[in-house]
Each structure stands twice: as C-alpha cells, then as structure tokens.
C-alpha cells in the first residue's frame, strides 16, 4: 500500500489519450478505465499503446498474471523504453525487486541511447526505480533517484503541475522517517497544488492528507495527524461506497496514531477495520496486510495476550511470503520468495519476541524459547540476504540498526537457554557469542571481505584502477554534497551522484558475472565462532566482547581465553549514559572527583574477573562504550585519593581494541623489524584555522633517530612535502609503518567530512577526507595518527564508530594508533618516542609497547593525569 500511495499520483499520466480515460485514471477509477480500454481494444486489438496502458491498469488492480501476459506480447521497438518501465513496475508489485531493477536499468539505458535521458518518461522510470529502493529500505538510493526525476520535471513542466506535485509527494515519503519536517514541507506543497487543480474531494487530495497525517505522527503532533487522516477518510468515503485499499490504509494509520497516543482500544478497532478493507481488496496475501498484522501482534504483546500476539505475527509472515500457508507458528518460511523484506524481518523478530515473552509470562516451556530462536535464525538469514542486495553503505548501516534488535533478542534467548535447556547448554552459550558478533561492524567487515576478494579473484589491474577512479569520484561528490552547496549546485551534484552510482553498480555487477570467484569470496564471510577466537588467542590474551541489549537494559560481557569461555550479564544502571559522558569530561578537564566516581562505577560494570595468566586484553566495545579508554578504569578500590596512586587497569594489562572478533581471526601478529617507515608532518597549516604543531618536527626527528639505529629505513615528509599527493601515490603500499603527526577532524554528524590535514599543493586542498582515505592503498603493519580526536566518530547502532579509523582499516592498515582527544604536541612527542623504543629494541607487540610508553610517562611524572596518556589507543590485532 505504501507503494500504491507513492506512485498513484504520477503513473498513467503520460502519452496522448482520450480525456475521459485520463479522468478515470486520474481519479484512480481503475475498473471503469479497464472497461473503456477493453472497448477500444475490441475495435483495434493491436493498439500497442492501449495494451501497455491496460497492463498498467491491471497492475494497479493487483491482477499481475493478466498484466504479465500482455507485457510478454509487447516489444520495446513497438512501445519504446516505457515498456521496460512497466515491466519493472510489475516485478516491483510482485515482490521481485531484483527483476524490477534489471528492467529499470535497461529502461534508463534505452532512454539514454534514444537521446531521451531527460524526458518525462525517463523521469517516470526513475520514480519507479526510487520506489524499488524505498521498498528495500534503501532510503539514500531512493532519494538520489527521486531528486534526479524532480530535476527533469522541473525543466519540462510547469511549477504548479500535477507531475511536480507527484514528485513532492514522492520525496515526502522518502524523507518521512529520516527528516519528517522536510517530509511535511514536501507534502504541503503537493496538497496545495492538488487542491488548486482538483478541488477538495479528489483522490490525490485524499492521498496528500494521508501523507501529511503520517508526517505529523512522526513529529508526535498526534492531533494534527488524526485531523488529516479523518479528512482523507471523509474523501475516500465519498468516492468509494464499498471496500477499497485506500480506506484500509487510512484506517491503519489511524490505528498507528491512537497506539502512539496510548489508546490501545481505539488502535485495535482501527487495525481490524484496516484488515477488513484490505482482505476484501487483496485476499489474504499482500505486504500491507503483513504490516497490519505486525502492528496487531505488537498490541497484543503489549496487553500480555501472548497467544494472540504470536498468531498475529505469524499471519503477517503468511501474508508476505508466497506459498507459505502453514498455521504452525513454530515453522518459518524460506527467505527467498517474500514481497517486502523489511516487513518480513519485523514479523520474524516480533514473533520471536512474543514466543520469548510467552515463555516467561505464561508457559515456562523450553519449546517456546526453541521456537523463538528458530524465528531469529531465519531473521538472521534474511538479514544476510538483504545486505547482499544493498550497494550503498548508508543503507547497509540503516539495515544494521534494524538488525540490532534481532541480535539483541537472539543473544538474550540463547543466554537463557544456556542456563535452563535440558541439553546442549554449551552450544547455546556459543550461539549467544555468534549473534553478538553478527551485530558488530558488519558493513566494515563486508567491505574488507569484498576488497580481499578482488585480490584473490585474478581481476585485471586495469579494472581495479577503473574501480578506484569511480570510487574516488563518488567520494568527491558525496563530500561536496555534505558541505551544503547552494540549490543549483546541489541539483547538479545529485545528478552526478546518480550517474556515478549507476556506473559503479553496473561495474560491480559485471565483476560478479565475469569473475565468479570474486562473487563467491565476496559473500563468503562467516561470523567468528568461540572456537575460532580461542584458536587465535595467545595464552596471555583475553578477548572481552561487549553487547548492549538496550530494550531490556542489560549488558552482556563475553570473555574468551584459549582455555575458557564465559558470559557475564549486568543490569545497566540508571545513570549509565551520564557516567560515560562524565568520565570523558573528567579526563579532559582533569577533575579527579568526577573521574573517581564515574571510573569506579564503570569499572565495576565493565571489567570482569580475569585469569591470572592474562596480561593483554583485546576489547570489542559497543555503542557509546567505544568512546572511552578502558585503561583508566580501576582494578580495585583506590586506597588514596589522587591520580598518582590510582589502580589503573593500565598497570596490569596491555590493551588493544577491535571492531569485531572477525578482525581477530583475519589477522596475523605484526612486528616491526627492518621496516620501511614513512613519517609525515605538515607542521604548519596556513590555509586553515588550525594552529601550528611545532613539536611534531622534533617528534619525527627523535623517532627517526631511534628507528634508523635499528635496521629501519625512514622516509620523512616535512612541511611542503607532507602533501596529499605524497600519500595518494602508489608508493604508499611499500611502507610497513606510517606515522602521521598532524591535525585530524572528526565530524560526528557527517562522517564523510572527517579528514586529516596535510600541506596544500597545486590541485589539492591539503584536506584528506574519509572518502579519500578509503581509496588509499596501505600495506602497513601500523599506521599512527598522533592527531586530534582521530579515534572518535559517529556512533551507529550495529556498526560502532564511523570515522577515520574505520576508513584506514578498510584501506589496508593492519593496526592503528589513534587518539580520543587533543593533547599538547610536546607530551605527544614524548609518548610516541617511548612507544617506538620497545618495539624496535625489544620486539614487543604494539599493545605492550604502548602500555610501557604510558607507564614510562607515569614513572617520570607520577602526578600526571590520564589526560596526557589515556587518549592514545591501539586498534588492531597487534
């Protein structure tokens, strides 16, 4: 139904048709339009334009088989590229997004070859394209397509035309969940045009009122939402005396609104009205029916009606999966033939939650937990399938956010079974680790797996260079868009981004087709198991992985050593978030009183009892726990006040960090002996607002002198030589160690604007943005960023920190040293010199060397606060 409302305002409006037929189509009176088309085709059965029109009307009526038969009789040379658009529309309505995209790509190629790339027909194809992406949950790609369609229509039609109103309506739907204020602006523009052109009781006016109601609900302005839905409901009641999907859609939205207002009784009544309208129109199978069943399942669960909730979610699955008709709630469907993947994911997760709640609230039978876990395993498989269908990282990260709810439920159910199951308790405990691992940095790990796949699939170097150029152009356009250009420049950039994304998607599709080994390797990544983690750990190491179950306010701590595996569960304190913020602030402002309180609380929460043989911790943080240095947490209660004698974790353990256990199993221990070292320091930044870093020159000279004495070949890039061009050169891959002593800026709101500052030269601005970092070719065992806040970034649920460190790991760095906040360059230089000395002299691991460097600072300056040493952390296997 969401698809119907997105396209109902703009399809079937092109071409030259009789005015009466146009009126019927504009009013969405499809049965009458079909009768008129049949009458005309009786006179001229070979009228291809009318046959294509009839196929579109049949699609609107849900008669897909009849539409398909007509489309099979037509050829593009008879109808033009629009036939391909309509085929795409059919596949979309049949739930075959893959086939829809194939046809729509062919359509756009055909429009381009015919010189019609900026025609109204091409804009219509882009609109359907956008709808495919939106239905798949790919909001970023949907927006790109729709913005290009809007730009075409702005050139070709009047500003107050219905096609412009349709574009505003479509954009409003795309922005509904990501920017509801912007969504409402677009909906109001559409409503204004429709009322001017069509009066007050037209279907398009009703659609606009419905969409505005959804925007108001998203903004929690529930009274305004209800008023708009009631306006729409009144209009539909005047147009249709019997059942109609539009009536069902409005009733459903009224139900959602009253549910948000806390009126469960009213919500249930409207949900049931929606089911009656939709079933009368569609029968028992349609993804919009599945949405309503999901909402009804949630309402039943809220009211502790466990059986009804389980059944409602299961009926949502049946309504969404072709050929799946069983009434047994313990059986789940294959994840290959569904209409709407995101709705199916919600159904499976909801059913699993309802089964779990039924276990605790009613049955206490293991079979409910087993059935819950079965649904969650199916959801896990579905997530993998959906991720393979997505190209843009933005959309993959959005999927990771939704998947986090699934993995939270799965960790909880597995942990419970590990305590109470009649057998296989060890298996369930290890399954809990599996699901926690699936929640961590899947997008980054997939990107690294794809990059590695190219290395082993014998892809020609010329194609890899072509890909690199495409990705560099994409990164540049994305960076310029993030800088908020003026409207005309933004429109041109969005068109460039659309074309570049299409080119890149076609390039990747060609690789997958022509190099099957690349495709197999690309999608072969599996979540790390407990056994695999154990095999990778040394006897002195412990892996500590954290998982937050936010809905239940629990923290799971998974501790893995070569000999042991254990799960610790903690309840989150009410001031959990405040303690994290307080700890960071106390470190930066060197306030011991606040530090002692917050570090003590977090230390008890986060640091479990560890085996005595362990002296190296490999920490896998999650969420906001990624923004604190664990080395400052206490191992015991302080005996005296002050930083001098504080029992830091640092005193007993070397510490390194990973985004996921998958990065542990994919790594090999690194040492620096007889290394090629690149050292880079611009020192001054005259083209920016940034202060000079005179201490970095001395920092590099001291490190250079040390490394040169121990079989290391050092290359220095100082001042004007420390340029972007130097780092972007192919020679970068020759270096075992890369040390960047410069400023770094992390933009948490727009990660694509995060950057490292270098020296500006002709053709380069001296600002190496994260998108450019992704395209570098490191082969370094260590990359050090002795810069400001380079370890921070945007915190994304399911992905962790999205910032510079992530980009550098993708670009090939095996280990990183980064900082959480800015430190005076003199003390940074001292710590860096202390760090490299045990690496090259004693062959210590990077983690051990960093621990010794920090302890050396504490020894030399006993009263020094953690502000000076705590921000520097090691990311990597070491």
PDB file of C-alpha atoms in Angstrom, residues 219-446:
ATOM      1  CA  UNK A 219       6.640  14.562  14.625  1.00  0.00           C
ATOM      2  CA  UNK A 220       4.391  13.393  17.532  1.00  0.00           C
ATOM      3  CA  UNK A 221       1.758  16.003  16.681  1.00  0.00           C
ATOM      4  CA  UNK A 222      -0.987  13.445  17.071  1.00  0.00           C
ATOM      5  CA  UNK A 223      -3.989  15.769  16.999  1.00  0.00           C
ATOM      6  CA  UNK A 224      -2.898  17.181  13.637  1.00  0.00           C
ATOM      7  CA  UNK A 225      -2.246  13.648  12.407  1.00  0.00           C
ATOM      8  CA  UNK A 226      -5.774  12.473  13.310  1.00  0.00           C
ATOM      9  CA  UNK A 227      -7.343  15.539  11.678  1.00  0.00           C
ATOM     10  CA  UNK A 228      -5.526  14.892   8.401  1.00  0.00           C
ATOM     11  CA  UNK A 229      -6.389  11.183   8.413  1.00  0.00           C
ATOM     12  CA  UNK A 230     -10.046  11.989   9.046  1.00  0.00           C
ATOM     13  CA  UNK A 231     -10.033  14.443   6.124  1.00  0.00           C
ATOM     14  CA  UNK A 232      -8.679  11.680   3.893  1.00  0.00           C
ATOM     15  CA  UNK A 233     -11.155   9.172   5.284  1.00  0.00           C
ATOM     16  CA  UNK A 234     -14.070  11.506   4.516  1.00  0.00           C
ATOM     17  CA  UNK A 235     -12.909  11.963   0.910  1.00  0.00           C
ATOM     18  CA  UNK A 236     -12.469   8.206   0.327  1.00  0.00           C
ATOM     19  CA  UNK A 237     -15.912   7.585   1.794  1.00  0.00           C
ATOM     20  CA  UNK A 238     -17.455   9.919  -0.799  1.00  0.00           C
ATOM     21  CA  UNK A 239     -15.540   8.319  -3.671  1.00  0.00           C
ATOM     22  CA  UNK A 240     -15.977   4.628  -2.760  1.00  0.00           C
ATOM     23  CA  UNK A 241     -19.101   3.207  -1.147  1.00  0.00           C
ATOM     24  CA  UNK A 242     -17.653  -0.312  -0.842  1.00  0.00           C
ATOM     25  CA  UNK A 243     -14.307  -1.661   0.353  1.00  0.00           C
ATOM     26  CA  UNK A 244     -11.116  -0.165  -1.040  1.00  0.00           C
ATOM     27  CA  UNK A 245      -7.406  -0.422  -0.147  1.00  0.00           C
ATOM     28  CA  UNK A 246      -7.222   3.348   0.330  1.00  0.00           C
ATOM     29  CA  UNK A 247      -9.792   3.124   3.106  1.00  0.00           C
ATOM     30  CA  UNK A 248      -7.798   0.351   4.715  1.00  0.00           C
ATOM     31  CA  UNK A 249      -4.596   2.364   4.563  1.00  0.00           C
ATOM     32  CA  UNK A 250      -6.166   5.344   6.304  1.00  0.00           C
ATOM     33  CA  UNK A 251      -7.739   3.111   8.982  1.00  0.00           C
ATOM     34  CA  UNK A 252      -4.365   1.518   9.616  1.00  0.00           C
ATOM     35  CA  UNK A 253      -2.726   4.896  10.041  1.00  0.00           C
ATOM     36  CA  UNK A 254      -5.413   5.986  12.456  1.00  0.00           C
ATOM     37  CA  UNK A 255      -4.675   2.818  14.407  1.00  0.00           C
ATOM     38  CA  UNK A 256      -0.972   3.614  14.497  1.00  0.00           C
ATOM     39  CA  UNK A 257      -1.694   7.141  15.668  1.00  0.00           C
ATOM     40  CA  UNK A 258      -4.005   6.101  18.505  1.00  0.00           C
ATOM     41  CA  UNK A 259      -1.458   3.447  19.511  1.00  0.00           C
ATOM     42  CA  UNK A 260       1.192   6.151  19.753  1.00  0.00           C
ATOM     43  CA  UNK A 261      -1.224   8.188  21.876  1.00  0.00           C
ATOM     44  CA  UNK A 262      -1.636   5.247  24.270  1.00  0.00           C
ATOM     45  CA  UNK A 263      -5.245   4.420  23.320  1.00  0.00           C
ATOM     46  CA  UNK A 264      -4.941   0.655  22.750  1.00  0.00           C
ATOM     47  CA  UNK A 265      -8.686   0.053  22.381  1.00  0.00           C
ATOM     48  CA  UNK A 266      -9.095   2.598  19.591  1.00  0.00           C
ATOM     49  CA  UNK A 267      -5.939   1.334  17.895  1.00  0.00           C
ATOM     50  CA  UNK A 268      -7.203  -2.234  17.842  1.00  0.00           C
ATOM     51  CA  UNK A 269     -10.542  -1.147  16.364  1.00  0.00           C
ATOM     52  CA  UNK A 270      -8.850   0.687  13.511  1.00  0.00           C
ATOM     53  CA  UNK A 271      -6.418  -2.183  12.870  1.00  0.00           C
ATOM     54  CA  UNK A 272      -9.372  -4.556  12.492  1.00  0.00           C
ATOM     55  CA  UNK A 273     -11.122  -2.116  10.128  1.00  0.00           C
ATOM     56  CA  UNK A 274      -7.925  -1.988   8.063  1.00  0.00           C
ATOM     57  CA  UNK A 275      -7.741  -5.781   7.873  1.00  0.00           C
ATOM     58  CA  UNK A 276     -11.343  -5.982   6.681  1.00  0.00           C
ATOM     59  CA  UNK A 277     -10.796  -3.390   3.938  1.00  0.00           C
ATOM     60  CA  UNK A 278      -7.500  -4.866   2.767  1.00  0.00           C
ATOM     61  CA  UNK A 279      -8.613  -8.505   2.785  1.00  0.00           C
ATOM     62  CA  UNK A 280     -11.733  -7.549   0.812  1.00  0.00           C
ATOM     63  CA  UNK A 281      -9.458  -5.908  -1.762  1.00  0.00           C
ATOM     64  CA  UNK A 282      -6.424  -8.206  -1.848  1.00  0.00           C
ATOM     65  CA  UNK A 283      -7.416 -11.507  -0.310  1.00  0.00           C
ATOM     66  CA  UNK A 284      -5.091 -12.969   2.340  1.00  0.00           C
ATOM     67  CA  UNK A 285      -1.733 -12.101   0.744  1.00  0.00           C
ATOM     68  CA  UNK A 286      -0.277  -8.634   0.491  1.00  0.00           C
ATOM     69  CA  UNK A 287       2.640  -6.929   2.262  1.00  0.00           C
ATOM     70  CA  UNK A 288       0.325  -4.187   3.546  1.00  0.00           C
ATOM     71  CA  UNK A 289      -1.725  -6.858   5.285  1.00  0.00           C
ATOM     72  CA  UNK A 290       1.512  -8.069   6.868  1.00  0.00           C
ATOM     73  CA  UNK A 291       2.172  -4.575   8.237  1.00  0.00           C
ATOM     74  CA  UNK A 292      -1.229  -4.506   9.904  1.00  0.00           C
ATOM     75  CA  UNK A 293      -0.791  -7.995  11.362  1.00  0.00           C
ATOM     76  CA  UNK A 294       2.589  -6.910  12.757  1.00  0.00           C
ATOM     77  CA  UNK A 295       1.019  -3.909  14.454  1.00  0.00           C
ATOM     78  CA  UNK A 296      -1.763  -6.054  15.842  1.00  0.00           C
ATOM     79  CA  UNK A 297       0.852  -8.522  17.132  1.00  0.00           C
ATOM     80  CA  UNK A 298       2.684  -5.697  18.909  1.00  0.00           C
ATOM     81  CA  UNK A 299      -0.568  -4.512  20.500  1.00  0.00           C
ATOM     82  CA  UNK A 300      -1.476  -7.998  21.725  1.00  0.00           C
ATOM     83  CA  UNK A 301       2.002  -8.385  23.200  1.00  0.00           C
ATOM     84  CA  UNK A 302       1.685  -5.054  24.998  1.00  0.00           C
ATOM     85  CA  UNK A 303      -1.537  -6.346  26.553  1.00  0.00           C
ATOM     86  CA  UNK A 304       0.158  -9.667  27.509  1.00  0.00           C
ATOM     87  CA  UNK A 305      -2.097 -11.597  25.126  1.00  0.00           C
ATOM     88  CA  UNK A 306       0.767 -13.881  24.167  1.00  0.00           C
ATOM     89  CA  UNK A 307      -1.051 -16.475  22.049  1.00  0.00           C
ATOM     90  CA  UNK A 308      -2.848 -13.804  20.017  1.00  0.00           C
ATOM     91  CA  UNK A 309       0.412 -11.929  19.524  1.00  0.00           C
ATOM     92  CA  UNK A 310       2.293 -14.981  18.242  1.00  0.00           C
ATOM     93  CA  UNK A 311      -0.555 -15.822  15.872  1.00  0.00           C
ATOM     94  CA  UNK A 312      -0.816 -12.257  14.543  1.00  0.00           C
ATOM     95  CA  UNK A 313       2.888 -12.060  13.734  1.00  0.00           C
ATOM     96  CA  UNK A 314       2.727 -15.484  12.095  1.00  0.00           C
ATOM     97  CA  UNK A 315      -0.204 -14.373   9.943  1.00  0.00           C
ATOM     98  CA  UNK A 316       1.920 -11.392   8.931  1.00  0.00           C
ATOM     99  CA  UNK A 317       4.551 -13.817   7.683  1.00  0.00           C
ATOM    100  CA  UNK A 318       1.951 -15.820   5.751  1.00  0.00           C
ATOM    101  CA  UNK A 319       0.625 -12.634   4.135  1.00  0.00           C
ATOM    102  CA  UNK A 320       4.116 -11.699   2.942  1.00  0.00           C
ATOM    103  CA  UNK A 321       5.591 -14.974   1.670  1.00  0.00           C
ATOM    104  CA  UNK A 322       4.299 -16.681  -1.442  1.00  0.00           C
ATOM    105  CA  UNK A 323       3.477 -20.370  -0.966  1.00  0.00           C
ATOM    106  CA  UNK A 324       3.827 -20.262   2.843  1.00  0.00           C
ATOM    107  CA  UNK A 325       0.460 -21.224   4.312  1.00  0.00           C
ATOM    108  CA  UNK A 326       1.121 -23.259   7.446  1.00  0.00           C
ATOM    109  CA  UNK A 327      -0.711 -22.434  10.661  1.00  0.00           C
ATOM    110  CA  UNK A 328       2.102 -23.908  12.784  1.00  0.00           C
ATOM    111  CA  UNK A 329       3.810 -20.986  14.477  1.00  0.00           C
ATOM    112  CA  UNK A 330       6.985 -22.991  15.123  1.00  0.00           C
ATOM    113  CA  UNK A 331       7.664 -23.224  11.382  1.00  0.00           C
ATOM    114  CA  UNK A 332       9.280 -20.369   9.466  1.00  0.00           C
ATOM    115  CA  UNK A 333       9.433 -19.687   5.731  1.00  0.00           C
ATOM    116  CA  UNK A 334      12.389 -19.791   3.334  1.00  0.00           C
ATOM    117  CA  UNK A 335      13.910 -16.350   2.805  1.00  0.00           C
ATOM    118  CA  UNK A 336      13.744 -16.403  -0.978  1.00  0.00           C
ATOM    119  CA  UNK A 337      10.158 -15.578  -2.003  1.00  0.00           C
ATOM    120  CA  UNK A 338       8.917 -12.616   0.032  1.00  0.00           C
ATOM    121  CA  UNK A 339       7.131  -9.449  -1.005  1.00  0.00           C
ATOM    122  CA  UNK A 340       8.715  -6.992   1.426  1.00  0.00           C
ATOM    123  CA  UNK A 341      11.931  -7.946   3.211  1.00  0.00           C
ATOM    124  CA  UNK A 342      11.850  -5.268   5.912  1.00  0.00           C
ATOM    125  CA  UNK A 343       8.259  -6.149   6.839  1.00  0.00           C
ATOM    126  CA  UNK A 344       9.159  -9.856   6.951  1.00  0.00           C
ATOM    127  CA  UNK A 345      12.103  -9.052   9.227  1.00  0.00           C
ATOM    128  CA  UNK A 346       9.736  -7.256  11.611  1.00  0.00           C
ATOM    129  CA  UNK A 347       7.312 -10.199  11.537  1.00  0.00           C
ATOM    130  CA  UNK A 348      10.012 -12.746  12.371  1.00  0.00           C
ATOM    131  CA  UNK A 349      11.525 -10.617  15.113  1.00  0.00           C
ATOM    132  CA  UNK A 350       8.098  -9.828  16.551  1.00  0.00           C
ATOM    133  CA  UNK A 351       7.088 -13.490  16.590  1.00  0.00           C
ATOM    134  CA  UNK A 352      10.342 -14.415  18.293  1.00  0.00           C
ATOM    135  CA  UNK A 353       9.805 -11.758  20.967  1.00  0.00           C
ATOM    136  CA  UNK A 354       6.207 -12.868  21.529  1.00  0.00           C
ATOM    137  CA  UNK A 355       7.306 -16.501  21.927  1.00  0.00           C
ATOM    138  CA  UNK A 356      10.009 -15.456  24.398  1.00  0.00           C
ATOM    139  CA  UNK A 357       7.518 -13.380  26.404  1.00  0.00           C
ATOM    140  CA  UNK A 358       5.051 -16.278  26.359  1.00  0.00           C
ATOM    141  CA  UNK A 359       7.758 -18.485  27.882  1.00  0.00           C
ATOM    142  CA  UNK A 360       8.412 -16.106  30.774  1.00  0.00           C
ATOM    143  CA  UNK A 361       4.869 -14.819  31.196  1.00  0.00           C
ATOM    144  CA  UNK A 362       2.849 -17.976  30.755  1.00  0.00           C
ATOM    145  CA  UNK A 363       4.231 -21.349  29.690  1.00  0.00           C
ATOM    146  CA  UNK A 364       7.799 -21.699  31.091  1.00  0.00           C
ATOM    147  CA  UNK A 365       8.249 -24.326  28.370  1.00  0.00           C
ATOM    148  CA  UNK A 366      11.532 -24.665  26.527  1.00  0.00           C
ATOM    149  CA  UNK A 367       9.707 -25.227  23.261  1.00  0.00           C
ATOM    150  CA  UNK A 368       8.707 -21.544  23.210  1.00  0.00           C
ATOM    151  CA  UNK A 369      12.330 -20.471  23.533  1.00  0.00           C
ATOM    152  CA  UNK A 370      13.330 -23.008  20.876  1.00  0.00           C
ATOM    153  CA  UNK A 371      10.646 -21.654  18.530  1.00  0.00           C
ATOM    154  CA  UNK A 372      11.773 -18.104  19.284  1.00  0.00           C
ATOM    155  CA  UNK A 373      15.357 -18.972  18.422  1.00  0.00           C
ATOM    156  CA  UNK A 374      14.219 -20.666  15.215  1.00  0.00           C
ATOM    157  CA  UNK A 375      12.471 -17.458  14.103  1.00  0.00           C
ATOM    158  CA  UNK A 376      15.566 -15.422  14.974  1.00  0.00           C
ATOM    159  CA  UNK A 377      17.809 -17.753  12.949  1.00  0.00           C
ATOM    160  CA  UNK A 378      15.518 -17.235   9.977  1.00  0.00           C
ATOM    161  CA  UNK A 379      15.680 -13.483  10.557  1.00  0.00           C
ATOM    162  CA  UNK A 380      19.480 -13.720  10.634  1.00  0.00           C
ATOM    163  CA  UNK A 381      19.488 -15.475   7.261  1.00  0.00           C
ATOM    164  CA  UNK A 382      17.129 -12.819   5.898  1.00  0.00           C
ATOM    165  CA  UNK A 383      19.416 -10.017   7.109  1.00  0.00           C
ATOM    166  CA  UNK A 384      22.324 -11.579   5.218  1.00  0.00           C
ATOM    167  CA  UNK A 385      20.203 -11.813   2.081  1.00  0.00           C
ATOM    168  CA  UNK A 386      19.013  -8.212   2.377  1.00  0.00           C
ATOM    169  CA  UNK A 387      22.566  -6.989   2.950  1.00  0.00           C
ATOM    170  CA  UNK A 388      23.724  -8.653  -0.257  1.00  0.00           C
ATOM    171  CA  UNK A 389      21.059  -6.735  -2.190  1.00  0.00           C
ATOM    172  CA  UNK A 390      22.222  -3.327  -0.937  1.00  0.00           C
ATOM    173  CA  UNK A 391      25.008  -1.318  -2.549  1.00  0.00           C
ATOM    174  CA  UNK A 392      25.285   1.934  -0.594  1.00  0.00           C
ATOM    175  CA  UNK A 393      26.972   1.902   2.824  1.00  0.00           C
ATOM    176  CA  UNK A 394      24.348   4.355   4.110  1.00  0.00           C
ATOM    177  CA  UNK A 395      21.588   1.841   3.504  1.00  0.00           C
ATOM    178  CA  UNK A 396      23.673  -1.040   4.853  1.00  0.00           C
ATOM    179  CA  UNK A 397      24.200   0.889   8.078  1.00  0.00           C
ATOM    180  CA  UNK A 398      20.445   1.524   8.334  1.00  0.00           C
ATOM    181  CA  UNK A 399      19.888  -2.230   7.979  1.00  0.00           C
ATOM    182  CA  UNK A 400      22.467  -2.862  10.715  1.00  0.00           C
ATOM    183  CA  UNK A 401      20.496  -0.571  13.016  1.00  0.00           C
ATOM    184  CA  UNK A 402      17.320  -2.617  12.445  1.00  0.00           C
ATOM    185  CA  UNK A 403      19.217  -5.895  12.693  1.00  0.00           C
ATOM    186  CA  UNK A 404      20.490  -4.885  16.123  1.00  0.00           C
ATOM    187  CA  UNK A 405      17.029  -5.569  17.577  1.00  0.00           C
ATOM    188  CA  UNK A 406      17.097  -9.079  16.127  1.00  0.00           C
ATOM    189  CA  UNK A 407      20.544  -9.805  17.514  1.00  0.00           C
ATOM    190  CA  UNK A 408      19.617  -8.393  20.918  1.00  0.00           C
ATOM    191  CA  UNK A 409      16.674 -10.787  21.145  1.00  0.00           C
ATOM    192  CA  UNK A 410      18.821 -13.667  19.914  1.00  0.00           C
ATOM    193  CA  UNK A 411      21.615 -13.067  22.447  1.00  0.00           C
ATOM    194  CA  UNK A 412      19.066 -12.940  25.251  1.00  0.00           C
ATOM    195  CA  UNK A 413      17.244 -16.125  24.190  1.00  0.00           C
ATOM    196  CA  UNK A 414      20.485 -18.043  23.683  1.00  0.00           C
ATOM    197  CA  UNK A 415      21.791 -16.961  27.056  1.00  0.00           C
ATOM    198  CA  UNK A 416      18.577 -18.095  28.755  1.00  0.00           C
ATOM    199  CA  UNK A 417      18.763 -21.472  27.011  1.00  0.00           C
ATOM    200  CA  UNK A 418      22.394 -21.794  28.103  1.00  0.00           C
ATOM    201  CA  UNK A 419      21.119 -21.645  31.691  1.00  0.00           C
ATOM    202  CA  UNK A 420      17.927 -23.723  31.503  1.00  0.00           C
ATOM    203  CA  UNK A 421      17.979 -26.031  28.460  1.00  0.00           C
ATOM    204  CA  UNK A 422      17.799 -29.736  29.175  1.00  0.00           C
ATOM    205  CA  UNK A 423      20.825 -30.341  26.938  1.00  0.00           C
ATOM    206  CA  UNK A 424      23.338 -28.549  24.671  1.00  0.00           C
ATOM    207  CA  UNK A 425      23.792 -25.648  27.084  1.00  0.00           C
ATOM    208  CA  UNK A 426      27.345 -25.061  25.863  1.00  0.00           C
ATOM    209  CA  UNK A 427      26.043 -24.817  22.292  1.00  0.00           C
ATOM    210  CA  UNK A 428      23.522 -22.140  23.257  1.00  0.00           C
ATOM    211  CA  UNK A 429      26.188 -20.156  25.113  1.00  0.00           C
ATOM    212  CA  UNK A 430      28.342 -20.172  21.993  1.00  0.00           C
ATOM    213  CA  UNK A 431      25.332 -19.201  19.869  1.00  0.00           C
ATOM    214  CA  UNK A 432      24.962 -16.110  22.067  1.00  0.00           C
ATOM    215  CA  UNK A 433      28.523 -15.105  21.114  1.00  0.00           C
ATOM    216  CA  UNK A 434      27.717 -15.774  17.446  1.00  0.00           C
ATOM    217  CA  UNK A 435      24.759 -13.381  17.461  1.00  0.00           C
ATOM    218  CA  UNK A 436      26.673 -10.728  19.411  1.00  0.00           C
ATOM    219  CA  UNK A 437      29.425 -10.958  16.814  1.00  0.00           C
ATOM    220  CA  UNK A 438      26.900 -10.670  13.948  1.00  0.00           C
ATOM    221  CA  UNK A 439      25.905  -7.313  15.436  1.00  0.00           C
ATOM    222  CA  UNK A 440      29.385  -5.809  15.189  1.00  0.00           C
ATOM    223  CA  UNK A 441      30.645  -3.780  12.228  1.00  0.00           C
ATOM    224  CA  UNK A 442      29.077  -5.971   9.552  1.00  0.00           C
ATOM    225  CA  UNK A 443      29.337  -3.230   6.930  1.00  0.00           C
ATOM    226  CA  UNK A 444      33.058  -2.695   7.576  1.00  0.00           C
ATOM    227  CA  UNK A 445      33.765  -6.430   7.587  1.00  0.00           C
ATOM    228  CA  UNK A 446      31.816  -6.915   4.350  1.00  0.00           C
TER     229      UNK A 446
END
